[in-house]
Tab-separated table of C-alpha atoms and ligand atoms in Angstrom:
chain	number	residue	atom	x	y	z
A	1	UNK	CA	-2.168	-94.254	61.572
A	2	UNK	CA	-5.585	-94.542	63.173
A	3	UNK	CA	-8.613	-92.318	62.743
A	4	UNK	CA	-9.313	-90.724	66.127
A	5	UNK	CA	-12.991	-90.394	65.194
A	6	UNK	CA	-14.519	-93.569	66.571
A	7	UNK	CA	-11.563	-94.475	68.801
A	8	UNK	CA	-13.176	-95.481	72.073
A	9	UNK	CA	-12.924	-93.452	75.263
A	10	UNK	CA	-11.714	-96.525	77.108
A	11	UNK	CA	-8.926	-97.203	74.602
A	12	UNK	CA	-7.813	-93.574	74.566
A	13	UNK	CA	-7.715	-93.499	78.362
A	14	UNK	CA	-5.588	-96.639	78.326
A	15	UNK	CA	-3.257	-95.165	75.718
A	16	UNK	CA	-2.900	-91.930	77.689
A	17	UNK	CA	-2.176	-93.966	80.827
A	18	UNK	CA	0.573	-95.777	78.889
A	19	UNK	CA	1.947	-92.393	77.839
A	20	UNK	CA	1.748	-91.064	81.406
A	21	UNK	CA	-0.881	-88.493	80.388
A	22	UNK	CA	-3.694	-87.828	82.910
A	23	UNK	CA	-7.088	-89.179	81.865
A	24	UNK	CA	-8.819	-85.761	81.970
A	25	UNK	CA	-6.861	-84.958	78.824
A	26	UNK	CA	-9.122	-87.430	77.012
A	27	UNK	CA	-12.066	-85.143	77.773
A	28	UNK	CA	-10.167	-82.195	76.355
A	29	UNK	CA	-9.324	-84.086	73.187
A	30	UNK	CA	-12.928	-85.266	72.808
A	31	UNK	CA	-14.161	-81.739	73.315
A	32	UNK	CA	-11.992	-80.524	70.421
A	33	UNK	CA	-12.955	-83.395	68.166
A	34	UNK	CA	-16.650	-83.841	68.912
A	35	UNK	CA	-17.785	-80.374	69.987
A	36	UNK	CA	-15.585	-78.028	68.047
A	37	UNK	CA	-15.020	-80.191	64.989
A	38	UNK	CA	-11.255	-79.660	65.113
A	39	UNK	CA	-9.350	-81.674	62.507
A	40	UNK	CA	-5.779	-80.623	63.373
A	41	UNK	CA	-4.033	-81.598	66.594
A	42	UNK	CA	-2.046	-78.373	66.433
A	43	UNK	CA	-5.261	-76.419	66.989
A	44	UNK	CA	-5.844	-78.145	70.353
A	45	UNK	CA	-4.268	-75.275	72.210
A	46	UNK	CA	-4.978	-76.458	75.751
A	47	UNK	CA	-2.796	-79.543	75.178
A	48	UNK	CA	0.959	-79.428	75.507
A	49	UNK	CA	2.970	-79.279	72.304
A	50	UNK	CA	4.441	-82.688	73.121
A	51	UNK	CA	1.032	-84.300	73.498
A	52	UNK	CA	-0.188	-82.693	70.282
A	53	UNK	CA	2.842	-84.088	68.463
A	54	UNK	CA	2.382	-87.509	70.034
A	55	UNK	CA	-1.268	-87.568	68.979
A	56	UNK	CA	-0.379	-86.474	65.456
A	57	UNK	CA	2.111	-89.345	65.240
A	58	UNK	CA	-0.576	-91.901	66.076
A	59	UNK	CA	-3.818	-90.500	64.768
A	60	UNK	CA	-5.491	-88.506	62.077
A	61	UNK	CA	-8.986	-86.996	62.194
A	62	UNK	CA	-11.267	-87.549	59.219
A	63	UNK	CA	-14.973	-87.857	58.485
A	64	UNK	CA	-16.519	-89.857	55.650
A	65	UNK	CA	-16.592	-87.768	52.475
A	66	UNK	CA	-19.993	-86.603	51.252
A	67	UNK	CA	-19.979	-87.866	47.664
A	68	UNK	CA	-23.494	-86.790	46.790
A	69	UNK	CA	-26.599	-85.184	48.280
A	70	UNK	CA	-30.159	-85.625	47.049
A	71	UNK	CA	-32.959	-83.439	48.349
A	72	UNK	CA	-36.468	-84.847	48.549
A	73	UNK	CA	-39.630	-82.871	47.863
A	74	UNK	CA	-40.585	-83.456	51.510
A	75	UNK	CA	-37.411	-81.764	52.790
A	76	UNK	CA	-35.464	-84.951	53.574
A	77	UNK	CA	-31.897	-85.189	52.350
A	78	UNK	CA	-30.174	-88.412	51.354
A	79	UNK	CA	-26.408	-88.330	51.801
A	80	UNK	CA	-24.140	-90.675	49.910
A	81	UNK	CA	-20.848	-91.131	51.748
A	82	UNK	CA	-17.604	-92.451	50.421
A	83	UNK	CA	-15.635	-94.427	52.996
A	84	UNK	CA	-11.884	-94.823	53.239
A	85	UNK	CA	-11.945	-98.205	51.480
A	86	UNK	CA	-13.870	-96.663	48.584
A	87	UNK	CA	-17.219	-98.211	49.588
A	88	UNK	CA	-20.318	-96.091	49.718
A	89	UNK	CA	-23.154	-95.912	52.217
A	90	UNK	CA	-26.173	-93.717	52.680
A	91	UNK	CA	-27.729	-91.723	55.503
A	92	UNK	CA	-31.046	-89.934	55.411
A	93	UNK	CA	-31.760	-86.708	57.286
A	94	UNK	CA	-35.464	-86.161	57.968
A	95	UNK	CA	-36.803	-82.908	59.411
A	96	UNK	CA	-40.085	-82.906	61.315
A	97	UNK	CA	-40.522	-79.550	63.025
A	98	UNK	CA	-37.892	-79.165	65.718
A	99	UNK	CA	-37.058	-82.841	65.486
A	100	UNK	CA	-34.410	-83.751	62.918
A	101	UNK	CA	-33.821	-87.459	62.645
A	102	UNK	CA	-30.778	-88.948	60.997
A	103	UNK	CA	-30.973	-92.539	59.806
A	104	UNK	CA	-27.455	-93.953	59.577
A	105	UNK	CA	-25.893	-97.103	58.141
A	106	UNK	CA	-23.809	-99.726	59.901
A	107	UNK	CA	-22.762	-101.970	57.009
A	108	UNK	CA	-22.149	-101.743	53.284
A	109	UNK	CA	-24.974	-103.989	52.106
A	110	UNK	CA	-26.443	-106.614	54.414
A	111	UNK	CA	-26.302	-110.379	54.593
A	112	UNK	CA	-29.792	-110.885	56.021
A	113	UNK	CA	-31.467	-110.606	52.623
A	114	UNK	CA	-34.941	-109.495	53.704
A	115	UNK	CA	-36.933	-109.721	50.506
A	116	UNK	CA	-38.654	-106.326	50.865
A	117	UNK	CA	-35.387	-104.424	51.317
A	118	UNK	CA	-33.169	-103.039	48.582
A	119	UNK	CA	-30.068	-103.157	50.799
A	120	UNK	CA	-30.642	-106.877	51.258
A	121	UNK	CA	-30.223	-107.444	47.520
A	122	UNK	CA	-26.583	-106.311	47.745
A	123	UNK	CA	-25.347	-108.986	50.131
A	124	UNK	CA	-22.785	-107.957	52.736
A	125	UNK	CA	-19.868	-106.044	51.228
A	126	UNK	CA	-18.162	-104.801	54.402
A	127	UNK	CA	-18.648	-103.595	57.942
A	128	UNK	CA	-18.345	-99.948	58.875
A	129	UNK	CA	-15.898	-98.933	61.568
A	130	UNK	CA	-17.161	-97.095	64.650
A	131	UNK	CA	-15.672	-93.924	63.163
A	132	UNK	CA	-17.554	-94.396	59.905
A	133	UNK	CA	-20.792	-94.957	61.811
A	134	UNK	CA	-20.592	-91.834	63.964
A	135	UNK	CA	-18.829	-90.000	61.133
A	136	UNK	CA	-22.110	-89.952	59.179
A	137	UNK	CA	-23.730	-87.976	62.001
A	138	UNK	CA	-20.777	-85.633	62.423
A	139	UNK	CA	-20.439	-84.997	58.681
A	140	UNK	CA	-24.151	-84.287	58.219
A	141	UNK	CA	-24.109	-81.853	61.127
A	142	UNK	CA	-21.064	-80.134	59.667
A	143	UNK	CA	-22.906	-79.824	56.380
A	144	UNK	CA	-26.097	-78.327	57.826
A	145	UNK	CA	-26.747	-75.060	59.674
A	146	UNK	CA	-26.823	-75.481	63.444
A	147	UNK	CA	-30.619	-75.160	63.620
A	148	UNK	CA	-30.867	-78.244	61.409
A	149	UNK	CA	-28.421	-80.457	63.285
A	150	UNK	CA	-29.736	-83.955	63.902
A	151	UNK	CA	-31.528	-84.282	67.227
A	152	UNK	CA	-32.263	-88.006	66.923
A	153	UNK	CA	-30.301	-90.897	65.488
A	154	UNK	CA	-31.757	-94.148	64.233
A	155	UNK	CA	-29.621	-97.076	63.167
A	156	UNK	CA	-32.018	-98.210	60.473
A	157	UNK	CA	-29.998	-97.464	57.367
A	158	UNK	CA	-27.974	-99.974	55.396
A	159	UNK	CA	-27.046	-103.095	57.326
A	160	UNK	CA	-28.027	-105.050	60.414
A	161	UNK	CA	-26.374	-103.182	63.307
A	162	UNK	CA	-26.088	-106.227	65.559
A	163	UNK	CA	-24.243	-108.064	62.776
A	164	UNK	CA	-21.450	-105.483	63.168
A	165	UNK	CA	-21.574	-105.751	66.915
A	166	UNK	CA	-18.299	-104.387	68.286
A	167	UNK	CA	-18.091	-101.368	65.996
A	168	UNK	CA	-21.740	-100.513	66.627
A	169	UNK	CA	-21.301	-100.745	70.412
A	170	UNK	CA	-18.202	-98.518	70.250
A	171	UNK	CA	-20.116	-96.038	68.088
A	172	UNK	CA	-23.120	-96.012	70.430
A	173	UNK	CA	-20.941	-95.470	73.497
A	174	UNK	CA	-19.358	-92.449	71.842
A	175	UNK	CA	-22.757	-91.108	70.775
A	176	UNK	CA	-24.184	-91.099	74.284
A	177	UNK	CA	-20.970	-90.352	76.189
A	178	UNK	CA	-21.134	-87.042	78.091
A	179	UNK	CA	-17.486	-86.521	77.131
A	180	UNK	CA	-17.907	-87.282	73.438
A	181	UNK	CA	-21.037	-86.640	71.378
A	182	UNK	CA	-23.490	-86.069	74.243
A	183	UNK	CA	-26.594	-87.348	72.474
A	184	UNK	CA	-29.295	-88.332	74.945
A	185	UNK	CA	-29.653	-92.111	75.004
A	186	UNK	CA	-33.413	-91.577	74.660
A	187	UNK	CA	-32.758	-90.076	71.242
A	188	UNK	CA	-30.790	-92.966	69.823
A	189	UNK	CA	-32.494	-96.081	68.454
A	190	UNK	CA	-31.008	-99.314	67.202
A	191	UNK	CA	-33.199	-101.359	64.899
A	192	UNK	CA	-32.570	-105.060	64.456
A	193	UNK	CA	-34.122	-107.806	62.374
A	194	UNK	CA	-33.962	-109.973	65.489
A	195	UNK	CA	-30.528	-111.544	66.018
A	196	UNK	CA	-31.612	-113.084	69.288
A	197	UNK	CA	-28.175	-114.039	70.615
A	198	UNK	CA	-26.907	-110.542	69.930
A	199	UNK	CA	-29.980	-108.935	71.533
A	200	UNK	CA	-29.261	-110.966	74.673
A	201	UNK	CA	-25.639	-109.824	74.578
A	202	UNK	CA	-26.635	-106.207	73.933
A	203	UNK	CA	-28.968	-106.300	76.934
A	204	UNK	CA	-25.882	-106.795	79.125
A	205	UNK	CA	-24.016	-103.760	77.729
A	206	UNK	CA	-23.892	-100.425	79.525
A	207	UNK	CA	-25.733	-98.832	76.586
A	208	UNK	CA	-29.315	-97.858	77.341
A	209	UNK	CA	-30.640	-96.620	74.036
A	210	UNK	CA	-33.980	-97.461	72.421
A	211	UNK	CA	-34.490	-100.828	70.794
A	212	UNK	CA	-36.587	-101.371	67.678
A	213	UNK	CA	-37.439	-104.741	66.174
A	214	UNK	CA	-38.174	-105.163	62.498
A	215	UNK	CA	-40.931	-107.783	62.853
A	216	UNK	CA	-43.043	-107.646	59.682
A	217	UNK	CA	-44.978	-110.882	60.127
A	218	UNK	CA	-47.007	-112.763	62.702
A	219	UNK	CA	-46.499	-116.328	61.474
A	220	UNK	CA	-43.223	-118.145	60.944
A	221	UNK	CA	-44.174	-119.284	57.443
A	222	UNK	CA	-44.586	-115.667	56.307
A	223	UNK	CA	-41.597	-114.352	58.225
A	224	UNK	CA	-39.400	-117.195	56.943
A	225	UNK	CA	-40.315	-116.151	53.414
A	226	UNK	CA	-39.638	-112.432	53.776
A	227	UNK	CA	-36.917	-112.477	56.462
A	228	UNK	CA	-34.669	-115.555	56.199
A	229	UNK	CA	-33.177	-114.794	59.646
A	230	UNK	CA	-36.489	-116.064	61.039
A	231	UNK	CA	-35.465	-119.629	60.212
A	232	UNK	CA	-32.659	-119.253	62.741
A	233	UNK	CA	-34.579	-117.188	65.285
A	234	UNK	CA	-38.316	-117.906	64.906
A	235	UNK	CA	-40.940	-115.481	66.166
A	236	UNK	CA	-41.495	-117.221	69.511
A	237	UNK	CA	-37.760	-117.299	70.260
A	238	UNK	CA	-37.538	-113.598	69.442
A	239	UNK	CA	-40.554	-112.623	71.549
A	240	UNK	CA	-39.363	-114.756	74.495
A	241	UNK	CA	-36.001	-113.000	74.336
A	242	UNK	CA	-37.685	-109.576	74.287
A	243	UNK	CA	-39.815	-110.449	77.308
A	244	UNK	CA	-36.563	-110.699	79.258
A	245	UNK	CA	-34.995	-107.564	77.791
A	246	UNK	CA	-34.146	-105.194	80.677
A	247	UNK	CA	-36.250	-102.216	79.611
A	248	UNK	CA	-35.984	-99.051	81.686
A	249	UNK	CA	-39.319	-98.257	83.423
A	250	UNK	CA	-40.440	-95.525	81.018
A	251	UNK	CA	-39.203	-97.164	77.834
A	252	UNK	CA	-40.966	-99.249	75.246
A	253	UNK	CA	-39.704	-101.519	72.506
A	254	UNK	CA	-40.668	-100.291	69.054
A	255	UNK	CA	-41.914	-102.863	66.574
A	256	UNK	CA	-41.508	-101.963	62.933
A	257	UNK	CA	-44.008	-103.653	60.658
A	258	UNK	CA	-43.643	-103.141	56.909
A	259	UNK	CA	-47.060	-103.742	55.379
A	260	UNK	CA	-46.942	-105.771	52.164
A	261	UNK	CA	-50.142	-106.065	50.178
A	262	UNK	CA	-51.612	-109.557	50.361
A	263	UNK	CA	-48.664	-110.892	52.386
A	264	UNK	CA	-48.921	-109.632	55.975
A	265	UNK	CA	-51.641	-106.968	55.952
A	266	UNK	CA	-54.855	-108.883	56.663
A	267	UNK	CA	-57.180	-108.369	59.616
A	268	UNK	CA	-56.061	-111.809	60.821
A	269	UNK	CA	-52.477	-110.555	60.834
A	270	UNK	CA	-53.525	-107.526	62.870
A	271	UNK	CA	-55.322	-109.777	65.372
A	272	UNK	CA	-52.311	-112.096	65.646
A	273	UNK	CA	-49.969	-109.131	66.057
A	274	UNK	CA	-52.106	-107.781	68.888
A	275	UNK	CA	-51.941	-111.138	70.672
A	276	UNK	CA	-48.250	-111.676	69.992
A	277	UNK	CA	-47.168	-108.421	71.610
A	278	UNK	CA	-49.709	-108.430	74.422
A	279	UNK	CA	-47.177	-109.049	77.188
A	280	UNK	CA	-44.622	-106.512	75.961
A	281	UNK	CA	-44.373	-102.808	76.719
A	282	UNK	CA	-44.208	-101.571	73.163
A	283	UNK	CA	-45.371	-99.336	70.380
A	284	UNK	CA	-45.906	-100.302	66.776
A	285	UNK	CA	-44.839	-98.437	63.657
A	286	UNK	CA	-46.731	-99.497	60.550
A	287	UNK	CA	-44.778	-98.770	57.380
A	288	UNK	CA	-46.596	-99.183	54.071
A	289	UNK	CA	-44.051	-100.801	51.736
A	290	UNK	CA	-41.765	-98.406	49.875
A	291	UNK	CA	-41.280	-99.763	46.377
A	292	UNK	CA	-38.067	-100.085	44.407
A	293	UNK	CA	-37.276	-101.312	40.940
A	294	UNK	CA	-37.312	-105.075	40.643
A	295	UNK	CA	-39.503	-105.663	43.697
A	296	UNK	CA	-42.777	-107.508	43.199
A	297	UNK	CA	-44.273	-106.249	46.466
A	298	UNK	CA	-46.858	-103.522	46.673
A	299	UNK	CA	-48.102	-101.280	49.447
A	300	UNK	CA	-51.621	-102.002	50.734
A	301	UNK	CA	-54.385	-99.470	50.143
A	302	UNK	CA	-54.763	-96.643	52.634
A	303	UNK	CA	-58.008	-98.222	53.879
A	304	UNK	CA	-56.245	-101.536	54.562
A	305	UNK	CA	-53.469	-99.786	56.457
A	306	UNK	CA	-56.016	-97.811	58.476
A	307	UNK	CA	-58.012	-100.942	59.266
A	308	UNK	CA	-54.837	-102.703	60.447
A	309	UNK	CA	-53.987	-99.746	62.643
A	310	UNK	CA	-57.520	-99.443	64.007
A	311	UNK	CA	-57.494	-103.010	65.240
A	312	UNK	CA	-54.252	-102.417	67.129
A	313	UNK	CA	-55.552	-99.172	68.597
A	314	UNK	CA	-58.732	-100.977	69.691
A	315	UNK	CA	-56.440	-103.316	71.627
A	316	UNK	CA	-54.875	-100.284	73.344
A	317	UNK	CA	-51.620	-100.280	71.418
A	318	UNK	CA	-49.837	-97.122	70.381
A	319	UNK	CA	-49.805	-97.874	66.678
A	320	UNK	CA	-48.585	-95.287	64.216
A	321	UNK	CA	-48.578	-95.185	60.453
A	322	UNK	CA	-45.099	-94.001	59.667
A	323	UNK	CA	-44.976	-91.243	57.127
A	324	UNK	CA	-42.636	-92.390	54.404
A	325	UNK	CA	-39.904	-89.839	54.009
A	326	UNK	CA	-37.832	-89.325	50.920
A	327	UNK	CA	-39.567	-91.976	48.821
A	328	UNK	CA	-38.929	-89.893	45.685
A	329	UNK	CA	-35.169	-90.145	46.300
A	330	UNK	CA	-35.188	-93.796	47.428
A	331	UNK	CA	-34.406	-92.601	50.915
A	332	UNK	CA	-37.236	-94.337	52.711
A	333	UNK	CA	-37.075	-97.391	54.902
A	334	UNK	CA	-35.773	-100.414	52.968
A	335	UNK	CA	-34.794	-98.340	49.933
A	336	UNK	CA	-31.141	-97.610	50.679
A	337	UNK	CA	-28.560	-99.162	48.412
A	338	UNK	CA	-25.896	-96.501	47.851
A	339	UNK	CA	-27.470	-95.715	44.504
A	340	UNK	CA	-24.625	-93.722	43.055
A	341	UNK	CA	-22.515	-96.882	43.152
A	342	UNK	CA	-24.284	-98.178	40.130
A	343	UNK	CA	-24.920	-94.883	38.367
B	401	SF4	S1	-34.255	-104.885	56.343
B	401	SF4	FE1	-32.393	-104.505	57.559
B	401	SF4	S2	-31.722	-106.583	58.124
B	401	SF4	FE2	-33.149	-106.858	56.418
B	401	SF4	S3	-31.850	-106.888	54.569
B	401	SF4	FE3	-32.525	-104.761	54.894
B	401	SF4	S4	-30.860	-103.814	56.038
B	401	SF4	FE4	-30.627	-106.044	56.245
C-alpha cells in the first residue's frame, strides 16, 4: 500500500490512464485530499464506487503524527512529528501578522555537518518521502484554526533539501500545483547550503520557487571550517553557478548569513560580502547565531550586527536582521534536532 499524500500528479495520471480512468479524475481526487482533507476514499462521493474501491486497494491517506507541540513566548510553535518509520522531525510555525511561515524539514538529520547547526551534529539518519515533506504542512494546517494556516513555506528545517532531491522536487510540485496544494510559488522557498551540481539541475526543473543560499562566510578558509561542503563547492564555484541561475525578472536570490562572533562578523567580512554578491540580484538575511548546548559559538553584539548590516545597506543591498523566532524552544534557525528523540 502506498500513501496517496505525496504521490505525484504525473504518476497518478499515468496510473489512471492504465486503469482507463480519465485524467480529470486526478483533479477530483486531489481536491478531496488536499482541499477537503478527506482521509477515506469512501467519502469521495463524486467518484464511482469502483474507482473508490480501486483506490482503496492501492493507497491509504495519512499525515505524519504530531508527537509533541511546544509553544514559544513569541507565538511560534515547534511541532515534533513522528514518521512512519518511527523517526522524528520538526517543523516550526511562525506568525508575523497576516503572514504565517512554516519551516519544514526534508531529512532526519543532515550529512553536511555545518558546525553552527544542531541538526548537523546528528548525521544523516534518513530521507523524508514527498508525502512526509508536504505532510508537515498539511498536518500543521489541520491542527490550527483556518486564520492561522501557513501562508508561506520555507524548506529550512532539518536537512539539506537538495540532498533529498527527487522527494523534494515531488513535494514542491505538489505544493505549487493548481490541482493539489495551490501554494503560490512566490511563497515557497528552498534553502540550500550550496550543492552546486544540484542547483544546476534544479534550475532546469519546472519549479519556479524562491531560492535561498546559506552562505555564512566570505573566504574559503572560514567557510571550509564551518561548512565542510565548501571544500567540494568553494565560494567562487557557488557564486559562478548562481550567476547563471535562471531567475525570473522580479525575483531575487536570498543569502542567509549566520553571524558568528569573531568568526565571520568583522567589517572586512561585510566589505567582502558586498563585493562577492555585487553582480547578483539578491537580498541578504543576517541571522545572529542561535545557541545550543555544546556549541562554542556565540552571537555577535547588537552593535556588531548593526554595523555589518549598515555596510551592506550603504552598498545598496536589501539586508535584514532576521528576528530569531522560537529561540526559547530551540525552534530557531540551526536549532532543530527533533529534541524529544533524546528526552
Ligand atoms: S545548516 Fe542545513 S545543511 Fe548545514 S548541517 Fe544544518 S541542516 Fe544541514
